[in-house]
Each structure stands twice: as structure tokens, then as C-alpha cells.
Short mmCIF file of C-alpha atoms and ligand atoms in Angstrom, two decimals:
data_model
loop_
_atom_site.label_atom_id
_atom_site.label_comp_id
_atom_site.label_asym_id
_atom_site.label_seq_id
_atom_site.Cartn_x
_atom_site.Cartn_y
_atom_site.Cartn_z
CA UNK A 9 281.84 281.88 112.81
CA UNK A 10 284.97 281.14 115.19
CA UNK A 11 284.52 281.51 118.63
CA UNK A 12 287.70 282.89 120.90
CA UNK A 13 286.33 281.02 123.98
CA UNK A 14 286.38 276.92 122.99
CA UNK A 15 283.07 275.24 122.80
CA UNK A 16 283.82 271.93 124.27
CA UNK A 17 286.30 269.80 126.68
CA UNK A 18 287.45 267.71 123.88
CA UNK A 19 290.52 269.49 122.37
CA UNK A 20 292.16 267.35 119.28
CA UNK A 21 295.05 268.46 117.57
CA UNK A 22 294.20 268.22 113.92
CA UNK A 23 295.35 264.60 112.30
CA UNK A 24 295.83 263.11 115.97
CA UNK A 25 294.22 260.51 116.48
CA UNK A 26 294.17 261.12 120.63
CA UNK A 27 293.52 257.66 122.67
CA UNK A 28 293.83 259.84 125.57
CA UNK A 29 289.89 261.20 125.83
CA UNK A 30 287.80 259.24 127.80
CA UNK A 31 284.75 260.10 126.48
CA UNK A 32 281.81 258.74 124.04
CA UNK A 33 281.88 258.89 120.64
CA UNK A 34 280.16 261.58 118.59
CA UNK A 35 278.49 258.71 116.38
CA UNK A 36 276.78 257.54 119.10
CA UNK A 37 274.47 259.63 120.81
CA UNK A 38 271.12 258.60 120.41
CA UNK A 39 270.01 262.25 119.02
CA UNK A 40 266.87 261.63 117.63
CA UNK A 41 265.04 259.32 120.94
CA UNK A 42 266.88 262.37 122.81
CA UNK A 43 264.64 264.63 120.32
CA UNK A 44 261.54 262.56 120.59
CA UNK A 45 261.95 262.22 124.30
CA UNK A 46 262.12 266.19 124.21
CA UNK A 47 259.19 266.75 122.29
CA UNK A 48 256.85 264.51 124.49
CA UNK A 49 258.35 265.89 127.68
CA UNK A 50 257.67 269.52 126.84
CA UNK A 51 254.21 268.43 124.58
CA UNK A 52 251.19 270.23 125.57
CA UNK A 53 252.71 273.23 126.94
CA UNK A 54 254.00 271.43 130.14
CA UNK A 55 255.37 273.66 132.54
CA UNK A 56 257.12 270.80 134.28
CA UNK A 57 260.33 270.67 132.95
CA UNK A 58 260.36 274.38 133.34
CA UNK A 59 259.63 275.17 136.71
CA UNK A 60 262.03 274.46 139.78
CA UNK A 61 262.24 271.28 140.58
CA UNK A 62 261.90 268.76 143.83
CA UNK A 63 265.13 269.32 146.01
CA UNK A 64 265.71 265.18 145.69
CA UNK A 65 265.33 265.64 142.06
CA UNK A 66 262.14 265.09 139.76
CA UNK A 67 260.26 262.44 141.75
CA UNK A 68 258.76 260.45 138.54
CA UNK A 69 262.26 260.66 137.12
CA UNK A 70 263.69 258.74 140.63
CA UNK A 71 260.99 256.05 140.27
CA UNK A 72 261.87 255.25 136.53
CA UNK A 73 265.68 255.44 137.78
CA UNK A 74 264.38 252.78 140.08
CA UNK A 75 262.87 250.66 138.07
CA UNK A 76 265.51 250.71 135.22
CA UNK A 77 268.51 249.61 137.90
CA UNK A 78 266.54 247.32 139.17
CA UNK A 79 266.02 245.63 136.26
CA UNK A 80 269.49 245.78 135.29
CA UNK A 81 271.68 242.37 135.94
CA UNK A 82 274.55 244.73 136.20
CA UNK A 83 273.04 246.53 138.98
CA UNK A 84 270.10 244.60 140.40
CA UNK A 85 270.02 246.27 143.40
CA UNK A 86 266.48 246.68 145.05
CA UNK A 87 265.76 249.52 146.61
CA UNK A 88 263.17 252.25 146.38
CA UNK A 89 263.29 255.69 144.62
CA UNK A 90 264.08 256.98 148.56
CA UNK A 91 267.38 255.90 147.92
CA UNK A 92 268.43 258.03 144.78
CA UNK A 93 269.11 261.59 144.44
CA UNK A 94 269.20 263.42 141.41
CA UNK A 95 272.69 265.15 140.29
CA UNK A 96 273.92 266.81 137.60
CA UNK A 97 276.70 264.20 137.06
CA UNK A 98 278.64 262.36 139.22
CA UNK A 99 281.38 264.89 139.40
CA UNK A 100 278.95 267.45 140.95
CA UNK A 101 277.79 264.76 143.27
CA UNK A 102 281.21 264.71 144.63
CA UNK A 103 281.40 267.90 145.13
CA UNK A 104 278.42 268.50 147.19
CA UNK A 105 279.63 265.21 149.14
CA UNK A 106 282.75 266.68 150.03
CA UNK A 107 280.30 269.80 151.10
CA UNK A 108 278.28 267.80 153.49
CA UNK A 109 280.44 264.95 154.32
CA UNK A 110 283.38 266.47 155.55
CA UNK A 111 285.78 269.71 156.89
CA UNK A 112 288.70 271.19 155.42
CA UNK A 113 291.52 269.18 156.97
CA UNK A 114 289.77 265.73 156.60
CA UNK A 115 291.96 262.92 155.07
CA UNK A 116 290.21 260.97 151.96
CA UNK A 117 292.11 257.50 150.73
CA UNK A 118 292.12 257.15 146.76
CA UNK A 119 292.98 254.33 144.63
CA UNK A 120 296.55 254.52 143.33
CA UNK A 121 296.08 254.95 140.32
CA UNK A 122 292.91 256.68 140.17
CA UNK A 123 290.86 258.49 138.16
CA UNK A 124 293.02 261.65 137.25
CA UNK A 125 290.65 264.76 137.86
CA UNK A 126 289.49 263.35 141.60
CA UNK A 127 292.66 264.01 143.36
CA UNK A 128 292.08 267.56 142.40
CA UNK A 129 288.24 267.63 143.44
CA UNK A 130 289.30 267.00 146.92
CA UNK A 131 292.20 269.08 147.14
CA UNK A 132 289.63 271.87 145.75
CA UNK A 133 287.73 271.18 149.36
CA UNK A 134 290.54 271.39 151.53
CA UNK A 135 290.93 267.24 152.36
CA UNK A 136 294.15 265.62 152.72
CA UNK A 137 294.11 262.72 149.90
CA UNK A 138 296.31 259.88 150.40
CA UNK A 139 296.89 257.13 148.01
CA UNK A 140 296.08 253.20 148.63
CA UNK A 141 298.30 250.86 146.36
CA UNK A 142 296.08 248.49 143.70
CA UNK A 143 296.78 244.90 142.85
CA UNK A 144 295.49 242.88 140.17
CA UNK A 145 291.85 242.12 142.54
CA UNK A 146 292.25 246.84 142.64
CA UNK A 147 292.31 248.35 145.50
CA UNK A 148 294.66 246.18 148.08
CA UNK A 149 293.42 245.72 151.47
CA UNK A 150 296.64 244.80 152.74
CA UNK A 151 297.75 248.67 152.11
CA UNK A 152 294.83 250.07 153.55
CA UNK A 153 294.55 248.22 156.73
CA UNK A 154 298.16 249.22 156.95
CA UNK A 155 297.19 252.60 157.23
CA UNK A 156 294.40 251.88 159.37
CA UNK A 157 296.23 250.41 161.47
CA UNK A 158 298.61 252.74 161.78
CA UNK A 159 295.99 255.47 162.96
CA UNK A 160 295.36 257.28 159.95
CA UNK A 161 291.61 258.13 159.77
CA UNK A 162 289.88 258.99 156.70
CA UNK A 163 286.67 260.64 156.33
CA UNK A 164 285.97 258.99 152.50
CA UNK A 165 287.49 255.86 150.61
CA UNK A 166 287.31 256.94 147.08
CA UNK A 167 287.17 253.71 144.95
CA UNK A 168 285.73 253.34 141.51
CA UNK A 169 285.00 249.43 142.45
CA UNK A 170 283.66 248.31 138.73
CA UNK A 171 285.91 248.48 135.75
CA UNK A 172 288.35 251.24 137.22
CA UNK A 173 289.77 254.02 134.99
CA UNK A 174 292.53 254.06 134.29
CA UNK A 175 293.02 249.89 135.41
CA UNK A 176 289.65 248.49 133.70
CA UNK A 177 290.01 246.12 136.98
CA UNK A 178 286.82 245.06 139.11
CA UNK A 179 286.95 244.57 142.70
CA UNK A 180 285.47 241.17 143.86
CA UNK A 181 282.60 239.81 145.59
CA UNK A 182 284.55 238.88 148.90
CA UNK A 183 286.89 242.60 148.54
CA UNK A 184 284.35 244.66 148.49
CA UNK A 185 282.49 243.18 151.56
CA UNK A 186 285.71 243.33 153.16
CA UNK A 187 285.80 247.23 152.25
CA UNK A 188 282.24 247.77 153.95
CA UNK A 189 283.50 245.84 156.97
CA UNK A 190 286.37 248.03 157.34
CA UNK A 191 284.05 251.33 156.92
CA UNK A 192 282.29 250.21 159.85
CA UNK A 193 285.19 249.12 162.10
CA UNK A 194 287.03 252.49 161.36
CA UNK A 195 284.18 255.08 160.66
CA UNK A 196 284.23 255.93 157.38
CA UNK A 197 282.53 256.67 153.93
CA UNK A 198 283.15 254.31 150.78
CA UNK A 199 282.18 256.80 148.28
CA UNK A 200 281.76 254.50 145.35
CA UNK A 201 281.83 256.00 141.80
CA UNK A 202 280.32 253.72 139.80
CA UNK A 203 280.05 255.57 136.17
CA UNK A 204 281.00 252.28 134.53
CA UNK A 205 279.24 249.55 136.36
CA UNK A 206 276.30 249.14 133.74
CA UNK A 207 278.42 248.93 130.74
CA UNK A 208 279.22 245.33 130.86
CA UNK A 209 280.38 243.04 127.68
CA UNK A 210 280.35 239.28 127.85
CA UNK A 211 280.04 238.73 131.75
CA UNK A 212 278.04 240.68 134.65
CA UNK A 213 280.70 242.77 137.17
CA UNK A 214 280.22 242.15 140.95
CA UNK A 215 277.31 243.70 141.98
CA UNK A 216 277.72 247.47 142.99
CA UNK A 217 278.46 248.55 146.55
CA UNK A 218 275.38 249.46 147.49
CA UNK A 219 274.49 245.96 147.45
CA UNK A 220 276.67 244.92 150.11
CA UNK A 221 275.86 248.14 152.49
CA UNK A 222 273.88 247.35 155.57
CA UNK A 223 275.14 250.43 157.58
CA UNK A 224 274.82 253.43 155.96
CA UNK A 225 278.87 253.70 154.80
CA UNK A 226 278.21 253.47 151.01
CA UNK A 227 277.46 256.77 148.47
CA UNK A 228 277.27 255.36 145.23
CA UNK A 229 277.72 258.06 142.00
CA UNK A 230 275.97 257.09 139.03
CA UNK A 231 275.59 258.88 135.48
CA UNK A 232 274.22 259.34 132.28
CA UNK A 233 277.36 260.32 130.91
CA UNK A 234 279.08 257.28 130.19
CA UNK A 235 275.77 255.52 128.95
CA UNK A 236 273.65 258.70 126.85
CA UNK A 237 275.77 262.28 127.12
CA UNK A 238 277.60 263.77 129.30
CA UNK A 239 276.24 266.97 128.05
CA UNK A 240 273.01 266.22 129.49
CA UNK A 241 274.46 266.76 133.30
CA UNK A 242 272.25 264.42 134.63
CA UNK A 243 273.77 261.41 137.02
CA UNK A 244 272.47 260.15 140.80
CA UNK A 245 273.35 258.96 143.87
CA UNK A 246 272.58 255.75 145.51
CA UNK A 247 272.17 255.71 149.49
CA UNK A 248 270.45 254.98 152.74
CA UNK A 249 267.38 256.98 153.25
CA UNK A 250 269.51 258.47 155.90
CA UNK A 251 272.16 259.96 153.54
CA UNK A 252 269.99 260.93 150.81
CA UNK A 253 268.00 263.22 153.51
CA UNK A 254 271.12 264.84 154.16
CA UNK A 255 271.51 265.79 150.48
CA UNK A 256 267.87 266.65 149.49
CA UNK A 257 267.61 268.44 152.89
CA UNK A 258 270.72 270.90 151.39
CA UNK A 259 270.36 274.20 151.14
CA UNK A 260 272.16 273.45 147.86
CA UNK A 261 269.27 271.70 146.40
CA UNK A 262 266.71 273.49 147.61
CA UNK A 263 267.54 276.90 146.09
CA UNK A 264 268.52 275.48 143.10
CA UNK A 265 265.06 272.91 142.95
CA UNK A 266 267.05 269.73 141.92
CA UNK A 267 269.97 268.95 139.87
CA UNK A 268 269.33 269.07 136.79
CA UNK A 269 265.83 269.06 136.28
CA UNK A 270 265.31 269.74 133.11
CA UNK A 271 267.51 267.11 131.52
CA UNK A 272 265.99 264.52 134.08
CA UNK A 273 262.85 265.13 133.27
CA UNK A 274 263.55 264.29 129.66
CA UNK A 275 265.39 262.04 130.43
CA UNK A 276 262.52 260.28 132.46
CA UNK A 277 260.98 260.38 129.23
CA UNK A 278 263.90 257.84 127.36
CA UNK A 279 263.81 255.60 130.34
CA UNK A 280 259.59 255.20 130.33
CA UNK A 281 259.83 254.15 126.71
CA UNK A 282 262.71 251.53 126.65
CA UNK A 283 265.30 254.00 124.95
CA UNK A 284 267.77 254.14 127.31
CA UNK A 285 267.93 250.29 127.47
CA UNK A 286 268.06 249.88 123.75
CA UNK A 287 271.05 252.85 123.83
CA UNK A 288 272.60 250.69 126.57
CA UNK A 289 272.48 247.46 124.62
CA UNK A 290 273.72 249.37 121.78
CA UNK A 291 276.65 251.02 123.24
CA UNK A 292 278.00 247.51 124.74
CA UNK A 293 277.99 245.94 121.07
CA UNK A 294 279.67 248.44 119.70
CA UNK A 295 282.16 249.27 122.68
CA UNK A 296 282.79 245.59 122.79
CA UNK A 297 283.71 245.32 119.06
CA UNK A 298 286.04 248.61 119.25
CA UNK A 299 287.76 247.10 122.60
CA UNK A 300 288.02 243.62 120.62
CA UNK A 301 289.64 245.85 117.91
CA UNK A 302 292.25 247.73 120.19
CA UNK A 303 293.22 244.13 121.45
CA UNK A 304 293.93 242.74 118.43
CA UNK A 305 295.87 245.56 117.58
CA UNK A 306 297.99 245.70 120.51
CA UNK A 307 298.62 242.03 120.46
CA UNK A 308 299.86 242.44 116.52
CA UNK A 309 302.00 244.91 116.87
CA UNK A 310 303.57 245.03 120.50
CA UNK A 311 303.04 241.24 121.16
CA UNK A 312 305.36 240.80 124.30
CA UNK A 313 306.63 243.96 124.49
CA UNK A 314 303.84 245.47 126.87
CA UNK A 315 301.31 244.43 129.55
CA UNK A 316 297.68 244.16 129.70
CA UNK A 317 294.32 243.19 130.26
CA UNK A 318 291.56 242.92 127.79
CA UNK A 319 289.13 244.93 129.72
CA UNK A 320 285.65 243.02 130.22
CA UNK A 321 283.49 246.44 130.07
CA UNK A 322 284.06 250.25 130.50
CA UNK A 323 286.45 252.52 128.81
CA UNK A 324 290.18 251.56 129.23
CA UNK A 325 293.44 249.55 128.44
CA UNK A 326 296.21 250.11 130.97
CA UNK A 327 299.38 249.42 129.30
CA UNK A 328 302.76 248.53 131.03
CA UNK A 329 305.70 249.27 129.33
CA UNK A 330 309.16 247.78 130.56
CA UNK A 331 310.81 249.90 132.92
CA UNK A 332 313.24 251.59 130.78
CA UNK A 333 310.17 253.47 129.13
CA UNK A 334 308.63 256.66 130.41
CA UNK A 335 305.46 257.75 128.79
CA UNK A 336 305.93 261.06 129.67
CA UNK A 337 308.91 261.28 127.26
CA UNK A 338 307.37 258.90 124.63
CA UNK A 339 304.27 261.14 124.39
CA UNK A 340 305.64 263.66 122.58
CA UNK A 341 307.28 261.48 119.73
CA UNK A 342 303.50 259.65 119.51
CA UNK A 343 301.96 263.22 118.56
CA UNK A 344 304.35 263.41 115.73
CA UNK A 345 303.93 260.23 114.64
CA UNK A 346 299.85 261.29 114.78
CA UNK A 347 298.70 259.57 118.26
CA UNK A 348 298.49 260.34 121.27
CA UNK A 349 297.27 258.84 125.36
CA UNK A 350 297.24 259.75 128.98
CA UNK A 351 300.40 259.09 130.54
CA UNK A 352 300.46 256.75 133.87
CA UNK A 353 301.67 259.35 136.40
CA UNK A 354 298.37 261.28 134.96
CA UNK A 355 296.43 259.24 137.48
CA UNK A 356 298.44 259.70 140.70
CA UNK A 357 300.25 262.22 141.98
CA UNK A 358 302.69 259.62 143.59
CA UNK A 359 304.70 259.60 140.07
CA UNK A 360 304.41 255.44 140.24
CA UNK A 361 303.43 255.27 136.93
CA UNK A 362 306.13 256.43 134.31
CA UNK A 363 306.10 252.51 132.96
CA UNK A 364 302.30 252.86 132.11
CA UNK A 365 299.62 254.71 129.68
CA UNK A 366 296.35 254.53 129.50
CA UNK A 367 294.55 253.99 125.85
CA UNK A 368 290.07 254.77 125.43
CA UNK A 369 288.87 252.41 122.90
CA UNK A 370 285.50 254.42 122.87
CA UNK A 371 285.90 258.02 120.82
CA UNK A 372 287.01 256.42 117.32
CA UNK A 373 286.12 253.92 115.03
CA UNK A 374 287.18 250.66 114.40
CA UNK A 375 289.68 251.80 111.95
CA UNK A 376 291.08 254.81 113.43
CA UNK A 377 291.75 252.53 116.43
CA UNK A 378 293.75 249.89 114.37
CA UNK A 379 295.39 253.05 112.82
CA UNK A 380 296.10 254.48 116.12
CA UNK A 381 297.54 251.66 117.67
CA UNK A 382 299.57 251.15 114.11
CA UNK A 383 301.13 255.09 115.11
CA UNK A 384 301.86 253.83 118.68
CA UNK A 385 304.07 251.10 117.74
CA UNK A 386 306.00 253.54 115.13
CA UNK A 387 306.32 255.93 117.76
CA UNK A 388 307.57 253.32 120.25
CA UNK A 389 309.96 252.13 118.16
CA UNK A 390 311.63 255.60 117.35
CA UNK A 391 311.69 256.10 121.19
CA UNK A 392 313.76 253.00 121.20
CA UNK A 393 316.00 254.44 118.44
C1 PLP B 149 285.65 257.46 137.03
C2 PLP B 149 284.91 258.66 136.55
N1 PLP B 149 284.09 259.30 137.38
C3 PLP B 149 283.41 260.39 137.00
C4 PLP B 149 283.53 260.91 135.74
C5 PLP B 149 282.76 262.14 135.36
O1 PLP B 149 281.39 261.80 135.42
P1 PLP B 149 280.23 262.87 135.17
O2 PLP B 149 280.28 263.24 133.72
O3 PLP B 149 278.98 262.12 135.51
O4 PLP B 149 280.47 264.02 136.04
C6 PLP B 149 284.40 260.28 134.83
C7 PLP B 149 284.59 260.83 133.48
O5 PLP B 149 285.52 260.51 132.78
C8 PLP B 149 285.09 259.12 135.25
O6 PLP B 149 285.91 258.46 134.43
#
């Protein structure tokens, strides 16, 4: 039967192959442990997952959460399950920060570019958002003590410190202690949105910003979306006792009992038996190889032609065209030619970026990537024409 209302975010023009989506790949959901995990959570008749949950979120799913990140060399932060609240995915955990955080009016700093829907998010909550340039270390201090200095005073820095989309960039070590320094000097939140941070290939990332936090300026955003489903809803948020208070002590969360219990609580389930580390492991092979892939590809056909990093974990290639390319304009020709991307000035309203695109190496196979990247080149080459 065909449905008039669509049934999902993804939205594919038939024989595209669209590099554009930033999201998993349908191949790769770990359906049946989600099943099994399922089946033992709601065993027995359990009313658990069924009732209302804690306002923090499902306490034995917080101390699992715990346990798993701690034991994570990507993360390896120790702290206790006081420190996380439950959310349904880091995009409603922004929300509700902008909720208790801060007033219509308020200025927040992003990354320039950024990840595309945040800009939006804010502007949704009334804040002023005002871009920081990025350099190859992202975001660049330089720029934002600039503004600092200048007086500006922002209520949030929004940075997405590890593997950045759209950049694939990781701040360092020495950055992002510089970054909490600042937050201190000049009073405000880093609201970190760390999504990527555990999907590492070959070498660990910095570790996340939590780490470096001594005085209650970081809110780190974590999620299950990146590493199990984003259908699930179920992500977190990593902060001082003192912050995550402020959140559980919502009226938000307590009407609603917790954000997104039921998916946490089976999801509690996958992280007591080992599943969501084995999914983890599996999803940075095979992420690896399809990024490995894209490389290869780029560096066959376009050679010198463009610029870029191989990414060392997450989602993205940034590509820079020279500057007599917009992407804008090219995107249209690459859907004919069966491809398509987000353009640069997709991730910043400051219109910077009509020399760059932004390719996801994680929706499509191997060979559909090769072929995609084949489709890119044709299409670049007519735009040349
Ligand atoms: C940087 C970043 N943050 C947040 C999200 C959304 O996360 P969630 O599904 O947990 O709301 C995405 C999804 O693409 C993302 O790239």
C-alpha cells in the first residue's frame, strides 16, 4: 500500500546514488541482537519498559552507559552514572539545552562550517548564532578570542570537537583545553556534540571534552544514532552533577518520565551483553573499508583537481574544489549524471563555502561508492564543458 505522508527522512531519487545523507546504512543495523535484546527486556511480563520512567532516564540503563564509556579508549572518561542523562537523541538534547540554558535574545558561537540543521535549532529558540572561522586544527581560537575580545558574549559555543561534519577534522589536546579556559574566563557553555567521537578507525581521537572540564562549562551530546539507529531515539548527555540536576529536575522530564525509556531500556539490554561493543567494532571495519574505498576513488579520478583529507573516523569527506567551481550549480548536472552531495554553503549560512561539498561514505556499499564517485567526476567534467 502507498502512503501519501512519507515514511522516513531519507528521500532518494530513484537511480541516484545520493552521497549527500549522512546516515547509516540499511545493511547494518544489528536487527536481530536489537530483537533478542527486545525479547529479554520485555520477558516475563516486565512492566518496566512500559511504565514511566526515572526523570534522569532509566537508572540501570545510566550505569551500563557508564560502564561501556568508560571502557571505551575513545572515550575513557571516568565518571559516575550521576553524570549522564538520558535523551532521546542528541538533537532533542539540544533542544531542551537551549530550554534551560538560555533566553530568547542570547548569542550562541557555531563552527563555520557546521553541522547544517544546528543553525536552525537555535534560531528555532530565539538565540542570535554567530559563526567562528575553522582551520585545519577546527575551530580557530584566534577568531573567537577576536570576538571575545571585542565584547561579544555568548551564552553556548557549539563545537562538534571529534571528527566534525561536514570537516571530518578533530580538535587537539592543547585546543580544546584552551576552549575550556576561555569558557571560564568569559562565562560560557561549550556544548560539545560528540555523535562521532566513538567511531574511531586506525588511531584514538583526543579525548572528549568532558575530560578536560573541571568547572562545570562542558554539556557533552552523545547518541545511539550514529553507532546502532537513529530510529531508536535514544542518545545522553555528559555533565557535572550540577548540570545534569538542572535537566532531570525539568519539568520536561518529569511529565514525560525520561527520554526515551523504552528504547533505553532495551537498549540497556545490548549494552549488558557485549552487543553494542561487537556492533561498534563492526561498524568501524566496515566504515573504515567504505572510507578507504571513497579515497581511492577520489584520488583516481580527480587526482589534483580537488582537496581533502582522508578522514580518520566518522562520516565525511570535505572536498575543495578550485574557486571557479560552485557546487550549488554543479549539483544539478551530478543528479543527471546519477549522483548527488550536500553543497558547502549547506553548512553555514555565511555562503563561504561555494568551493566545497561534502560526500558520506557510510549509506552505500563499496561499489556504489566507487560508482558514485565514477558519476562525480563525469558530472564535473561536463560542468567544465
Ligand atoms: C553532528 C551531528 N549532531 C547530531 C546529529 C543528530 O543526532 P541524533 O540522531 O542523536 O539526534 C547529527 C546527525 O546527522 C549530526 O551529524
Amino acid at each position: 500500500m502507498k502512503y501519501e505522508l512519507p515514511e522516513l527522512l531519507l528521500d532518494i531519487e530513484d537511480g541516484v546514488i545520493d552521497l549527500g545523507w549522512g546516515h547509516p546504512s540499511s545493511t547494518l543495523y544489528p536487527s536481530a541482537e536489537v530483537i533478542n535484546a527486545a525479547n529479554i527486556a520485555l520477558a516475563g511480563q516486565s512492566a518496566t519498559a512500559f511504565h514511566y520512567g526515572a526523570a534522569q532516564g532509566f537508572g540501570p540503563f545510566l550505569e551500563s552507559l557508564n560502564l561501556f564509556l568508560s571502557k571505551e579508549e575513545s572515550y575513557g572518561v571516568t565518571s559516575s552514572p550521576k553524570n549522564l542523562f538520558l535523551t532521546a537523541g542528541a538533537s532533542q538534547g539540544f533542544d531542551m539545552t537551549c530550554t534551560l540554558f538560555s533566553e530568547p535574545g542570547d548569542c550562541v558561537f557555531v563552527e563555520e562550517p557546521t553541522y547544517f540543521v544546528i543553525e536552525k535549532i537555535f534560531r528555532e529558540r530565539g538565540l542570535d548564532v554567530i559563526g567562528v572561522k575553522t582551520n585545519s586544527d577546527g575551530i580557530c581560537l584566534q577568531d573567537l578570542e577576536d570576538k571575545l575580545k571585542k565584547g561579544i558574549r555568548p551564552r553556548f559555543l557549539y563545537s562538534i570537537p571529534t571528527y566534525q561534519n561536514p570537516t571530518g577534522i578533530s580538535v587537539p589536546r592543547k585546543t580544546r583545553m584552551e576552549l575550556v579556559q576561555l569558557a571560564e574566563k568569559y562565562n560560557f557553555l561549550i556544548l560539545a556534540d560528540e555523535v562521532y567521537q566513538l567511531l574511531n578507525f586506525d588511531s584514538l581521537p583526543p579525548e572528549p571534552m568532558m575530560h578536560f572540564d573541571k568547572n562545570n562549562r562542558v554539556i557533552s551530546f552523545g547518541s545511539f544514532s550514529k553507532i546502532l539507529a537513529p530510529g531508536m531515539r535514544v542518545g545522553w548527555i555528559h555533565s557535572s552533577e550540577e548540570i545534569i540536576e538542572k535537566f532531570a529536575g525539568s519539568a520536561y522530564a518529569f511529565s514525560g518520565g525520561g527520554l526515551n525509556h523504552f528504547s533505553s531500556v532495551i537498549v540497556n539490554e545490548m549494552l549488558k551483553s557485549g552487543d553494542i561493543e561487537i556492533n561498534l567494532f563492526n561498524l568501524r571495519t566496515t566504515l573504515k573499508n567504505r572510507s578507504d574505498v571513497m579515497y581511492d576513488a577520489l584520488q583516481n579520478h580527480f587526482s589534483s583537481q580537488i582537496q581533502f583529507n582522508k578522514p580518520e573516523g566518522g562520516y565525511y569527506y570535505w572536498l575543495k574544489f578550485n574557486e571557479t567551481v560552485n557546487t550549488e550549480h554543479l549539483l544539478p548536472i551530478a543528479r543527471k549524471y546519477g549522483v548527488a552531495y550536500r553543497p558547502g554553503n549547506a553548512f553555514s549560512e555565511s555562503g563561504n563555502f561555494d568551493q566545497y561539498l561534502r560526500l558520506t561514505y557510510t549509506l552505500y556499499r563499496s561499489d556504489e561508492i566507487e560508482e558514485g564517485v565514477e558519476r562525480l567526476y563525469k558530472a564535473y567534467g561536463r560542468y567544465l564543458r
